[in-house]
Coordinates of C-alpha atoms in Angstrom, one line a residue:
X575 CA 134.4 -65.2 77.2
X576 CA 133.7 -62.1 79.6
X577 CA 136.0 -59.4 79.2
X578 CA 136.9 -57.9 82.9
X579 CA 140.3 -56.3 83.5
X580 CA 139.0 -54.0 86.6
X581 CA 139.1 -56.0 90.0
X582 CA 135.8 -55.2 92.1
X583 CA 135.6 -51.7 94.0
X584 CA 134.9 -51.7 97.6
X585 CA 132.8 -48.6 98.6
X586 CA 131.7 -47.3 102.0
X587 CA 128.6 -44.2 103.2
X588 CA 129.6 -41.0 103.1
X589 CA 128.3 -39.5 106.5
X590 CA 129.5 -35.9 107.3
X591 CA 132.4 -35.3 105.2
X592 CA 134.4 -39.1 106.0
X593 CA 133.8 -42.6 104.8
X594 CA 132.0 -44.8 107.4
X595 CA 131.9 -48.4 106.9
X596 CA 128.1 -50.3 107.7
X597 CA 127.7 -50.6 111.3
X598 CA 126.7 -54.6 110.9
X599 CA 129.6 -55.0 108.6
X600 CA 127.1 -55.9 105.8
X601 CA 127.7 -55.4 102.0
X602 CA 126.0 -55.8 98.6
X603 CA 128.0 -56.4 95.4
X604 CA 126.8 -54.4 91.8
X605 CA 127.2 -55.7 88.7
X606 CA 128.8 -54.5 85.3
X607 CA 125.9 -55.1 82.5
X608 CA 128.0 -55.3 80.0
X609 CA 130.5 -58.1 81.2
X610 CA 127.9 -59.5 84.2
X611 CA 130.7 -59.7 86.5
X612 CA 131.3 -57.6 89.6
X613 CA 131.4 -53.9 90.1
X614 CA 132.0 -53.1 93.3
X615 CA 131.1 -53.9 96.9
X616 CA 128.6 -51.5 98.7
X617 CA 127.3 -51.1 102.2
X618 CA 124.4 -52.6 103.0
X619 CA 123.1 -49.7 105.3
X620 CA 121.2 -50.6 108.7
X621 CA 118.5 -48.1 110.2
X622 CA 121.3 -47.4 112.3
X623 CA 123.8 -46.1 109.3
X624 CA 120.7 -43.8 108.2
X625 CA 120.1 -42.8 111.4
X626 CA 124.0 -41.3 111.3
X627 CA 123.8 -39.5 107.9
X628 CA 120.1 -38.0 108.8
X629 CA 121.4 -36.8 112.1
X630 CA 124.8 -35.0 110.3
X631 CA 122.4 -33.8 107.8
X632 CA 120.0 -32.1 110.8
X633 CA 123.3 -31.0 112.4
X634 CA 124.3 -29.5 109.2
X635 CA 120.9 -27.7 108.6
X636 CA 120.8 -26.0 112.2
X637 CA 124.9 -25.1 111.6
X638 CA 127.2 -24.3 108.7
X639 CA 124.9 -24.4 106.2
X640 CA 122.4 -22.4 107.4
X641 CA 124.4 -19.8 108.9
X642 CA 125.4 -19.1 105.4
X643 CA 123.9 -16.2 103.3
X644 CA 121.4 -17.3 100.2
X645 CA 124.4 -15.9 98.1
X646 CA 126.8 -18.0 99.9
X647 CA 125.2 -20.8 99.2
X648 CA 124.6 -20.4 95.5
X649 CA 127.9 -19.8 95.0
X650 CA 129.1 -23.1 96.5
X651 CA 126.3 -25.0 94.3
X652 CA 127.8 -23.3 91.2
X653 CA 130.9 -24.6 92.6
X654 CA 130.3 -27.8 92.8
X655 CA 128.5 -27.8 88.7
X656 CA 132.3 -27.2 87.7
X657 CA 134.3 -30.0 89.8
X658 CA 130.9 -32.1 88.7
X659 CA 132.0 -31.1 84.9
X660 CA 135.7 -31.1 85.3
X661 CA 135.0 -34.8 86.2
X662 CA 132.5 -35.6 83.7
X663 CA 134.7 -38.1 82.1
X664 CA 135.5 -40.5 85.6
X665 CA 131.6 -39.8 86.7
X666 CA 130.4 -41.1 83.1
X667 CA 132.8 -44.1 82.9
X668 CA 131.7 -45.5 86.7
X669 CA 127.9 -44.9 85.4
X670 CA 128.4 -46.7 82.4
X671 CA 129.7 -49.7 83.8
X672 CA 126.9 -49.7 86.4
X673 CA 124.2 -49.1 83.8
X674 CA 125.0 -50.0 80.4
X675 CA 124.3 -46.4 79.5
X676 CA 126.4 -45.2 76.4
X677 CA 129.2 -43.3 77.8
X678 CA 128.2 -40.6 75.6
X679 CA 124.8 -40.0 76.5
X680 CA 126.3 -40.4 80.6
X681 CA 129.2 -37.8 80.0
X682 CA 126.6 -35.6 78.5
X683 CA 124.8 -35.8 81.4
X684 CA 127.5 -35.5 83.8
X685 CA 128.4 -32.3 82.5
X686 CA 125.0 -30.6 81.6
X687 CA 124.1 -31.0 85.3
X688 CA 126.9 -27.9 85.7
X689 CA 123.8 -25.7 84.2
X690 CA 121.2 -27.1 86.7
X691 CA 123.5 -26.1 89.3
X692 CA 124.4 -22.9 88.0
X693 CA 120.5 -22.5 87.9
X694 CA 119.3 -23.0 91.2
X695 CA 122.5 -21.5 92.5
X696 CA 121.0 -18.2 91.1
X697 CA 117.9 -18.8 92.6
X698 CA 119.1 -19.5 95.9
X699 CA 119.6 -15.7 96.8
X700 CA 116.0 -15.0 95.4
X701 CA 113.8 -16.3 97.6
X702 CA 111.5 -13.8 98.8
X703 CA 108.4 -13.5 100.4
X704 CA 105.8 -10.3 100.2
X705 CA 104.2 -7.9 102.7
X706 CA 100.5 -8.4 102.5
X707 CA 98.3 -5.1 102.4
X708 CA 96.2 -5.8 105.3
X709 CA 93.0 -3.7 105.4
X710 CA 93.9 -2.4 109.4
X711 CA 97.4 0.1 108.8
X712 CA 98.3 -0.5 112.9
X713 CA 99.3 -4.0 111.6
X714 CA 102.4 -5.4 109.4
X715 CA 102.1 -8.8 108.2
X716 CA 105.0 -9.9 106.1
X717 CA 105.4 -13.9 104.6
X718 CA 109.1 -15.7 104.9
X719 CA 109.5 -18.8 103.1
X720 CA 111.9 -21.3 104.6
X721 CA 114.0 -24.2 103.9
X722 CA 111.8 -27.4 105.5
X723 CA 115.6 -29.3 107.3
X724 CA 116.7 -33.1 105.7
X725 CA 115.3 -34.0 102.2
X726 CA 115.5 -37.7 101.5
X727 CA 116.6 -37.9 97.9
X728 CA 115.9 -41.5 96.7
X729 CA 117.1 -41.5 93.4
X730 CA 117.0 -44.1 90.3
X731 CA 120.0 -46.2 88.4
X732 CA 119.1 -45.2 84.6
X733 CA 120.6 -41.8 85.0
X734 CA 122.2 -41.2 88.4
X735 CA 124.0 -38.1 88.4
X736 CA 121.6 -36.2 86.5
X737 CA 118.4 -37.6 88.2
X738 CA 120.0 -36.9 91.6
X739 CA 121.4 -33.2 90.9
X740 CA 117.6 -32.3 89.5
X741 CA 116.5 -33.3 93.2
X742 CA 118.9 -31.5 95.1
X743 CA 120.2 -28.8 93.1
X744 CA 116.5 -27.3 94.3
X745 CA 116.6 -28.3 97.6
X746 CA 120.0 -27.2 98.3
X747 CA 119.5 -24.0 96.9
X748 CA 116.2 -23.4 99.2
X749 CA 118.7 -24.0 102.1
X750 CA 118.2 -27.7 103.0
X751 CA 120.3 -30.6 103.9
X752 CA 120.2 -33.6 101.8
X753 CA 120.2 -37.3 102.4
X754 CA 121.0 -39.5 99.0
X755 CA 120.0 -43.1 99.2
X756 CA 120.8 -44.0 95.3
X757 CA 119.8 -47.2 93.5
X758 CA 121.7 -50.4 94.6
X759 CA 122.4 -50.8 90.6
X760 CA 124.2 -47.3 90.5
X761 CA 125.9 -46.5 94.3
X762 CA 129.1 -45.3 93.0
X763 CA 128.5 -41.9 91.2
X764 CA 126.5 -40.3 94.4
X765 CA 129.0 -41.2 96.4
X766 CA 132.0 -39.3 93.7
X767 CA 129.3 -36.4 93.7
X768 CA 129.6 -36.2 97.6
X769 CA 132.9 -35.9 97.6
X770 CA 133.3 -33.9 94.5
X771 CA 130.7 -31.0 97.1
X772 CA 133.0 -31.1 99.9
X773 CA 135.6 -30.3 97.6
X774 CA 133.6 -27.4 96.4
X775 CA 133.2 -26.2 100.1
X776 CA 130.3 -27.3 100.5
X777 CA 130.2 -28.1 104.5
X778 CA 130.3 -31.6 105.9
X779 CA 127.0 -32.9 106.5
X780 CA 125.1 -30.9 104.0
X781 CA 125.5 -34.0 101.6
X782 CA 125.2 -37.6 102.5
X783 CA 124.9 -41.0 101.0
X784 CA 123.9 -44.0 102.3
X785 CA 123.7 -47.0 100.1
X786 CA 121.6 -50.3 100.6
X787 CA 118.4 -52.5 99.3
X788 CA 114.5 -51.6 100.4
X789 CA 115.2 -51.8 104.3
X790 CA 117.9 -48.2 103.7
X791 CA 115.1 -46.7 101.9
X792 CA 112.2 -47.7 104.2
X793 CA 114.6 -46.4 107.5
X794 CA 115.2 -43.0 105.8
X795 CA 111.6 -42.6 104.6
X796 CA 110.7 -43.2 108.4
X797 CA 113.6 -41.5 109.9
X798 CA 111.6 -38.3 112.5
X799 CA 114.2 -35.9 111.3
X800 CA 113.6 -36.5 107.6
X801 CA 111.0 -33.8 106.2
X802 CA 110.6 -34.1 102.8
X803 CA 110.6 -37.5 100.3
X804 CA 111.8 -36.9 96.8
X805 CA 111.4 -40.3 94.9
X806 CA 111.8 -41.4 91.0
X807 CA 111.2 -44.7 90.0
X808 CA 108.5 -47.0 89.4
X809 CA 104.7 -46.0 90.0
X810 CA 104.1 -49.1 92.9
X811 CA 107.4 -48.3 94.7
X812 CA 105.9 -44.6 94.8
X813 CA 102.5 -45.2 96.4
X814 CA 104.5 -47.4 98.7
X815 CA 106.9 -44.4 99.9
X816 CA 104.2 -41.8 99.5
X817 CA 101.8 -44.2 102.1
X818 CA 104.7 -44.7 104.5
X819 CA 105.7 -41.0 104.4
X820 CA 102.3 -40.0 104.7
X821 CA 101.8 -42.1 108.1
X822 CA 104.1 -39.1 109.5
X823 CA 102.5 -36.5 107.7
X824 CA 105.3 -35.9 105.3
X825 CA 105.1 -34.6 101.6
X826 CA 106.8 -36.3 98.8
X827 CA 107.9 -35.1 95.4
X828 CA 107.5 -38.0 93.2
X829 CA 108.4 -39.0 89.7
X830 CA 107.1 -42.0 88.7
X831 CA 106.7 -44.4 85.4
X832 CA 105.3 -43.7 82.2
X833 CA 103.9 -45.2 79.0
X834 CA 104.4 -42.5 76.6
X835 CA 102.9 -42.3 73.2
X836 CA 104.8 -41.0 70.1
X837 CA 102.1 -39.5 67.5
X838 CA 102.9 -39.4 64.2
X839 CA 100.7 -38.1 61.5
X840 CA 100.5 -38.7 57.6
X841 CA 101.9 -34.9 57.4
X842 CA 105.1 -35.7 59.1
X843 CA 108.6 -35.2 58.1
X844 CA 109.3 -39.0 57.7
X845 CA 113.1 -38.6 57.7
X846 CA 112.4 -36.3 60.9
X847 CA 110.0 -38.9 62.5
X848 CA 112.5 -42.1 61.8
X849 CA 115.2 -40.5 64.1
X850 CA 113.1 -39.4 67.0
X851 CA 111.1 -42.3 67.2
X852 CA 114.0 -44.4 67.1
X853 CA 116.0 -42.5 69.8
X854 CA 112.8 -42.0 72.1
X855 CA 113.0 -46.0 72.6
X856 CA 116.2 -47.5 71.4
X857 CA 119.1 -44.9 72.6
X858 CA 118.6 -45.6 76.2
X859 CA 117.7 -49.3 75.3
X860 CA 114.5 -48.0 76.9
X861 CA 116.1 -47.7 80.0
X862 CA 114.6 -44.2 81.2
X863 CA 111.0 -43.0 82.1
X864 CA 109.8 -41.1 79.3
X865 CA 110.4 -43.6 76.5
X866 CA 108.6 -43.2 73.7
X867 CA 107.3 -46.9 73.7
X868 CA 103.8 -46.7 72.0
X869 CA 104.1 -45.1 68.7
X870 CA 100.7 -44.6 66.5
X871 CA 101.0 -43.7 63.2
X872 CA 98.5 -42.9 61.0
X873 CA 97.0 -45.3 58.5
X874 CA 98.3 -43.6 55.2
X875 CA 102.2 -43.6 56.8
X876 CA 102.0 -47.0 58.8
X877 CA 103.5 -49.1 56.7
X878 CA 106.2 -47.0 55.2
X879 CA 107.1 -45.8 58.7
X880 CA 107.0 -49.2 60.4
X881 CA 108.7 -50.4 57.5
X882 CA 111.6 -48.2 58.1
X883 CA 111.4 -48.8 61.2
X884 CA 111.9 -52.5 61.1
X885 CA 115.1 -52.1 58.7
X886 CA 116.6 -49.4 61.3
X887 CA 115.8 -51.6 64.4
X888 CA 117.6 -54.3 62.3
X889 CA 120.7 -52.3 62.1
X890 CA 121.6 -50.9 65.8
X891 CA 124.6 -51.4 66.5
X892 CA 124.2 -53.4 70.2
X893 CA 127.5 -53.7 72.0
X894 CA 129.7 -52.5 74.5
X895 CA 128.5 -48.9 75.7
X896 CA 131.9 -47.3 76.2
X897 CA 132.8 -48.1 72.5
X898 CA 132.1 -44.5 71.0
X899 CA 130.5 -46.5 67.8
X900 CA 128.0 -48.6 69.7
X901 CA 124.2 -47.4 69.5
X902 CA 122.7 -49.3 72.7
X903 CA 123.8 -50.9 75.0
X904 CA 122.2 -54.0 77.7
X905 CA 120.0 -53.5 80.1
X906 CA 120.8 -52.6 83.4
X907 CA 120.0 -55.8 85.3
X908 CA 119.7 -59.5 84.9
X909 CA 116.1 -59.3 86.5
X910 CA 115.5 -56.1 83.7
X911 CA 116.6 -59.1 81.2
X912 CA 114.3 -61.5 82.2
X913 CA 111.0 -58.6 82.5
X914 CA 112.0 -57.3 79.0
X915 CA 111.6 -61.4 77.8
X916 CA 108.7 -62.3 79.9
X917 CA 106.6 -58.8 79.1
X918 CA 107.1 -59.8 75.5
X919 CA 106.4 -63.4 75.9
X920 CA 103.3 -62.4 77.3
X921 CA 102.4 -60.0 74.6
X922 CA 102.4 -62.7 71.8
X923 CA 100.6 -64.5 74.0
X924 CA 97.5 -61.7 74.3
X925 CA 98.1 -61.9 70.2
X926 CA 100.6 -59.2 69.5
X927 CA 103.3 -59.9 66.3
X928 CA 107.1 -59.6 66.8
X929 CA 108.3 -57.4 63.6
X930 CA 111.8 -56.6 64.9
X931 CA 113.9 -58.5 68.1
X932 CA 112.1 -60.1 70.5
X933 CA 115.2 -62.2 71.5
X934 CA 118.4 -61.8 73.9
X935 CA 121.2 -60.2 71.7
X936 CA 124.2 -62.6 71.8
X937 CA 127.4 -59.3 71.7
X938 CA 130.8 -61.7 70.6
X939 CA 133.3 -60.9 73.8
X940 CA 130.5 -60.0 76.2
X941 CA 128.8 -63.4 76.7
X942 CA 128.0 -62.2 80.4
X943 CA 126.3 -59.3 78.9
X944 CA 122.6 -58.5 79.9
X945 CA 121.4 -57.4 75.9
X946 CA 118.4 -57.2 74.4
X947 CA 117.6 -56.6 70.9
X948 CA 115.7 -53.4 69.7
X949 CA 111.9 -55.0 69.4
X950 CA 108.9 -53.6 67.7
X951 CA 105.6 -55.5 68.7
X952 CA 103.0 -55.0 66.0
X953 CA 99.2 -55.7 67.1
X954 CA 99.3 -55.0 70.4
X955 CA 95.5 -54.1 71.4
X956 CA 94.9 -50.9 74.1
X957 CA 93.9 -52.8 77.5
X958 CA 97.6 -55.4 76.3
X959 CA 99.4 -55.5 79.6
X960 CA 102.5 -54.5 77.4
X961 CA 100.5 -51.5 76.1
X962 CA 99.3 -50.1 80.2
X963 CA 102.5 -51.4 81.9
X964 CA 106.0 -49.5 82.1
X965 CA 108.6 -52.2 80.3
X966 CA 111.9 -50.0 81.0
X967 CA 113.5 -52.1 78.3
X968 CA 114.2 -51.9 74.2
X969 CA 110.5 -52.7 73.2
X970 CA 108.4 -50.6 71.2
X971 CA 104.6 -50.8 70.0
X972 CA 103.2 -49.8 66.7
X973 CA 99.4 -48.9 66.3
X974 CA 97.6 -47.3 63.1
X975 CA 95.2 -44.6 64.1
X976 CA 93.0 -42.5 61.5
X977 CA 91.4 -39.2 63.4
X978 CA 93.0 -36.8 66.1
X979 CA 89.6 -38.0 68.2
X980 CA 91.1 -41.9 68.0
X981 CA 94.2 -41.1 69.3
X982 CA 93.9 -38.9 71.2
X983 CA 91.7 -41.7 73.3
X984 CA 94.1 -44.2 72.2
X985 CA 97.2 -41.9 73.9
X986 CA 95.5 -40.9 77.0
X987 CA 94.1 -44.6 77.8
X988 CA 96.5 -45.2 80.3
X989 CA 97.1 -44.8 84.6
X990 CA 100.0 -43.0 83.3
X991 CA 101.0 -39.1 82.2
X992 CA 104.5 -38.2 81.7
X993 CA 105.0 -37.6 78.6
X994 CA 104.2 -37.3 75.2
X995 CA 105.3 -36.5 71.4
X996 CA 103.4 -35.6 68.7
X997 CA 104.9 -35.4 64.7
X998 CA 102.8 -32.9 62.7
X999 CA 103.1 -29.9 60.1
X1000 CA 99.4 -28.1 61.0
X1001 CA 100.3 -25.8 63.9
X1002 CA 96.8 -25.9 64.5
X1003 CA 96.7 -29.8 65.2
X1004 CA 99.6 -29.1 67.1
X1005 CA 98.5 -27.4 69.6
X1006 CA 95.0 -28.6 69.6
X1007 CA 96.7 -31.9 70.3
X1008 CA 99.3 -30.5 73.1
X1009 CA 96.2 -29.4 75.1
X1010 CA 94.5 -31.9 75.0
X1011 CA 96.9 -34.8 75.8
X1012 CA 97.0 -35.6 79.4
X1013 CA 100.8 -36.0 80.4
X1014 CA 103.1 -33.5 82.0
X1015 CA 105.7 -32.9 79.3
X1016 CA 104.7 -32.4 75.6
X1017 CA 107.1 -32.4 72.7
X1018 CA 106.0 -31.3 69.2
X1019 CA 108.4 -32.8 66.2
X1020 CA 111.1 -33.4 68.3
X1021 CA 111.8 -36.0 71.9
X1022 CA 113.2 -36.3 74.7
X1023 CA 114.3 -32.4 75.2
X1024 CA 114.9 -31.3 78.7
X1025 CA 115.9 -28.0 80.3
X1026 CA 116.9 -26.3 83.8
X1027 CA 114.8 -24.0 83.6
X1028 CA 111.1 -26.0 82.3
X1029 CA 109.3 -27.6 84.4
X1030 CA 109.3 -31.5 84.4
X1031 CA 106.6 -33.8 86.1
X1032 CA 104.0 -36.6 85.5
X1033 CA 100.1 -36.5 85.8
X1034 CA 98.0 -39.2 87.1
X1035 CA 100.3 -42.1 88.3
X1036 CA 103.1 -40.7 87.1
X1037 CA 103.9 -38.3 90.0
X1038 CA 103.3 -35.3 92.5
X1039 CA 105.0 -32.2 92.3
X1040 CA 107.8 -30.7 89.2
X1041 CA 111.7 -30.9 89.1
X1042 CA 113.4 -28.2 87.5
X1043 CA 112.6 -24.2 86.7
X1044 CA 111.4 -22.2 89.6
X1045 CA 108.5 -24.5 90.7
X1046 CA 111.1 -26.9 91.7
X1047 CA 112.3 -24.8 94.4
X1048 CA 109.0 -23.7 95.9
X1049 CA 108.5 -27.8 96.5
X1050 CA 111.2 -27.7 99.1
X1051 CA 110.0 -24.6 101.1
X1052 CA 107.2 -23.7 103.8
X1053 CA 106.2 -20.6 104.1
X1054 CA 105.7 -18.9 107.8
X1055 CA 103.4 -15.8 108.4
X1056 CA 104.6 -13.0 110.5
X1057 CA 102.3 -10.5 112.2
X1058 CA 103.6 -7.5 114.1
X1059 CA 101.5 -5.0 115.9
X1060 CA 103.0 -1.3 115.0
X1061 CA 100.4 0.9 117.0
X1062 CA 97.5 0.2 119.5
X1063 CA 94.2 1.1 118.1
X1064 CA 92.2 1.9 120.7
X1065 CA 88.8 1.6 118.7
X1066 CA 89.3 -1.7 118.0
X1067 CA 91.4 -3.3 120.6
X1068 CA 91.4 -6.8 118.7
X1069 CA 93.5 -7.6 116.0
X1070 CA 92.5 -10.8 115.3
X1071 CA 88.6 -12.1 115.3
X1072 CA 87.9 -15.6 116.0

């Protein structure tokens, strides 16, 4: 029997500081994982609704908001990390029962993003450009860079409010307006966060969300006064944006999919390696893009480690995500059910062995429940669809490797490049190994760490551009020239050549 004491919610845009209800009256119900019954009721935005929030957001731009100083405006977005923290608790709560997420992993996130905004915040009044030495003294050329007007933020359900605040913390701070268009899974939490800004004093219209399906996103992607396309999800949906977006001549920042490998050699820290190989798949039930979900071990620890593993997997406590003991929750989504089964359905089929899972997790209370047990594939060969295609579910494969050469073949041998971790005691192999692995984050003997301040961004198919530290903020500027004639010199009358 489903347990569900909460009523659905009904939730509208937020356009300029107010509610607005869909212009066509359309809606789109979410649903709680955990239970599979309702959520809440969302608006099913038309190109119209967009049109709305994008024209706020330009009005907002060209007024308030840019009318205030760099300091100003830092100030608000440091504002706005404390109500964001102050309310981690309500924020983590509506996530987890949109997600599946562990409420402790979600309230973590809800209040860490208080540093990413203090961050960028602090950034905001030092944007500067230079004076270029120009080899004629008669002229002064100086460089400004500017905010570009309305970002697009189209932001993912696995972690919502972090996700969204590592797109718009930046652009924000580089004095843009920003419109949110957050996954139909996860609506609720960007629309608290809009409200939670205008509390701050953040001005109406800086901040808007619009909530909807494919036909939202594709009408904010094409929308004139839109000038910038940040994206994270899959690495299709990307090109698809980044093609659209480009037919204007628009730039997108884009984080995409992944297929990390976890390297673990025979010097290891086993007791070390256990932990962060199980938490780099299984904590998020796999739900986020830099899952750890092919691990190679080397031949002299494979079978301890895989062992271990097996009898860990085996005891993971799967249940309801806002119990404080539970260790994973369900999947996100029916349709994430059904991939996580068919993707390992077809991986026995191409030969690969089920050593752990491999099955729908029946949770006693939550029959509704979308869960999937931990699952570690063994003999899963390098060109497996499994082993080249992003699952975003509880499934990990296990290969045995032998030299740094093999894996380091094995590792890179996908479209992807977002991450990576490697589990070693020779500093020298370390690094040797960091170097030459081709993704955008590397983590030695430790997973899934993330800062404000470092960089964080995919090679090959797994994105264009870097969120966080102080490239993140030159990705949402444009930088303008300026040339100013001090003195007339007679001798050489032209400034400029052609």
């Amino acid at each position: 029997m489903n347990i569900n004491t909460k009523p659905p919610r009904r939730f509208a845009n937020y356009v300029n500081g107010k509610d607005q209800d869909g212009r066509q009256r359309e809606t789109f119900e979410s649903t709680n994982p955990t239970t599979g019954a309702a959520f809440g009721s969302f608006v099913e935005s038309s190109p119209a609704d967009v049109d709305a929030a994008v024209q706020a957001a330009r009005a907002a731009f060209d007024g308030p908001w840019r009318k205030l100083s760099p300091t100003r405006r830092g100030r608000l977005l440091m504002r706005w990390g404390d109500l964001i923290a102050d309310n981690a608790e309500k924020i983590a709560t509506i996530e987890t029962e949109q997600n599946g997420k562990l409420i402790g992993e979600m309230r973590l996130q809800a209040r860490v993003v208080q540093d990413w905004l203090y961050y960028f915040g602090g950034l905001a009044d030092k944007i500067e450009g230079r004076v270029v030495p120009l080899d004629r003294t008669s002229v002064l050329n100086y460089t400004v860079n500017e905010p570009l007007g309305v970002v697009a933020a189209i932001v993912p359900w696995n972690s919502p409010t972090f996700l969204t605040i590592m797109t718009v913390a930046p652009a924000l701070a580089a004095g843009n307006t920003v419109v949110i268009k957050p996954s139909e899974v996860t609506s609720a939490s960007a629309i608290e966060l809009a409200r939670l800004a205008e509390q701050a004093g953040i001005p109406e219209g800086v901040i808007n969300v619009v909530t909807g399906g494919r036909a939202a996103g594709e009408a904010l992607v094409d929308h004139p006064l839109v000038a910038k396309v940040s994206f994270t999800g899959s690495d299709s949906a990307g090109r698809a944006i980044a093609a659209r977006a480009g037919q204007r001549l628009v730039s997108c920042m884009l984080e995409l999919g992944g297929k990390s490998a976890n390297i673990v050699f025979d010097d290891a820290d086993l007791d070390q390696v256990e932990a962060g190989v199980l938490a780099g798949i299984f904590a998020a039930a796999g739900q986020t893009c830099v899952a750890g979900s092919r691990a190679y071990f080397q031949k002299g620890i494979y079978d301890r480690l895989v062992g271990r593993l097996i009898e860990r997997a085996g005891k993971i406590r799967v249940g309801d995500p806002l119990k404080a003991d539970t260790q994973m929750g369900p999947v996100a989504t029916a349709a994430q059910l059904a991939k996580d089964e068919s993707m390992v359905a077809r991986a026995v089929e191409d030969g690969a062995k089920i050593l752990a899972g491999g099955q729908r997790r029946r949770v006693e209370g939550l029959d509704g429940g979308f869960f999937y047990a931990p699952t570690i594939l063994g003999n899963t060969k390098p060109d497996a669809f499994i082993m080249q295609n992003e699952v975003f579910g509880p499934v990990l494969c296990v290969t045995p490797f032998e030299t740094e050469e093999e894996v380091l073949a094995l590792a890179n041998g996908t479209r992807f490049g977002l991450a990576a971790g490697l589990w070693t005691a020779d500093l020298r192999r370390a690094h040797l190994m960091a170097r030459g692995l081709q993704a955008g984050t590397v983590w030695i003997n430790t997973y899934r760490a993330m800062a404000f301040n470092s960089p964080f961004g995919g090679f090959k198919n797994s994105g264009i551009g870097r969120l966080n530290g102080a490239e993140a903020i030159q990705s949402f500027l444009q930088t303008k020239s300026v040339w100013c004639e001090l003195s007339r010199d007679v001798q050489d009358p032209f400034v400029l050549k052609a």
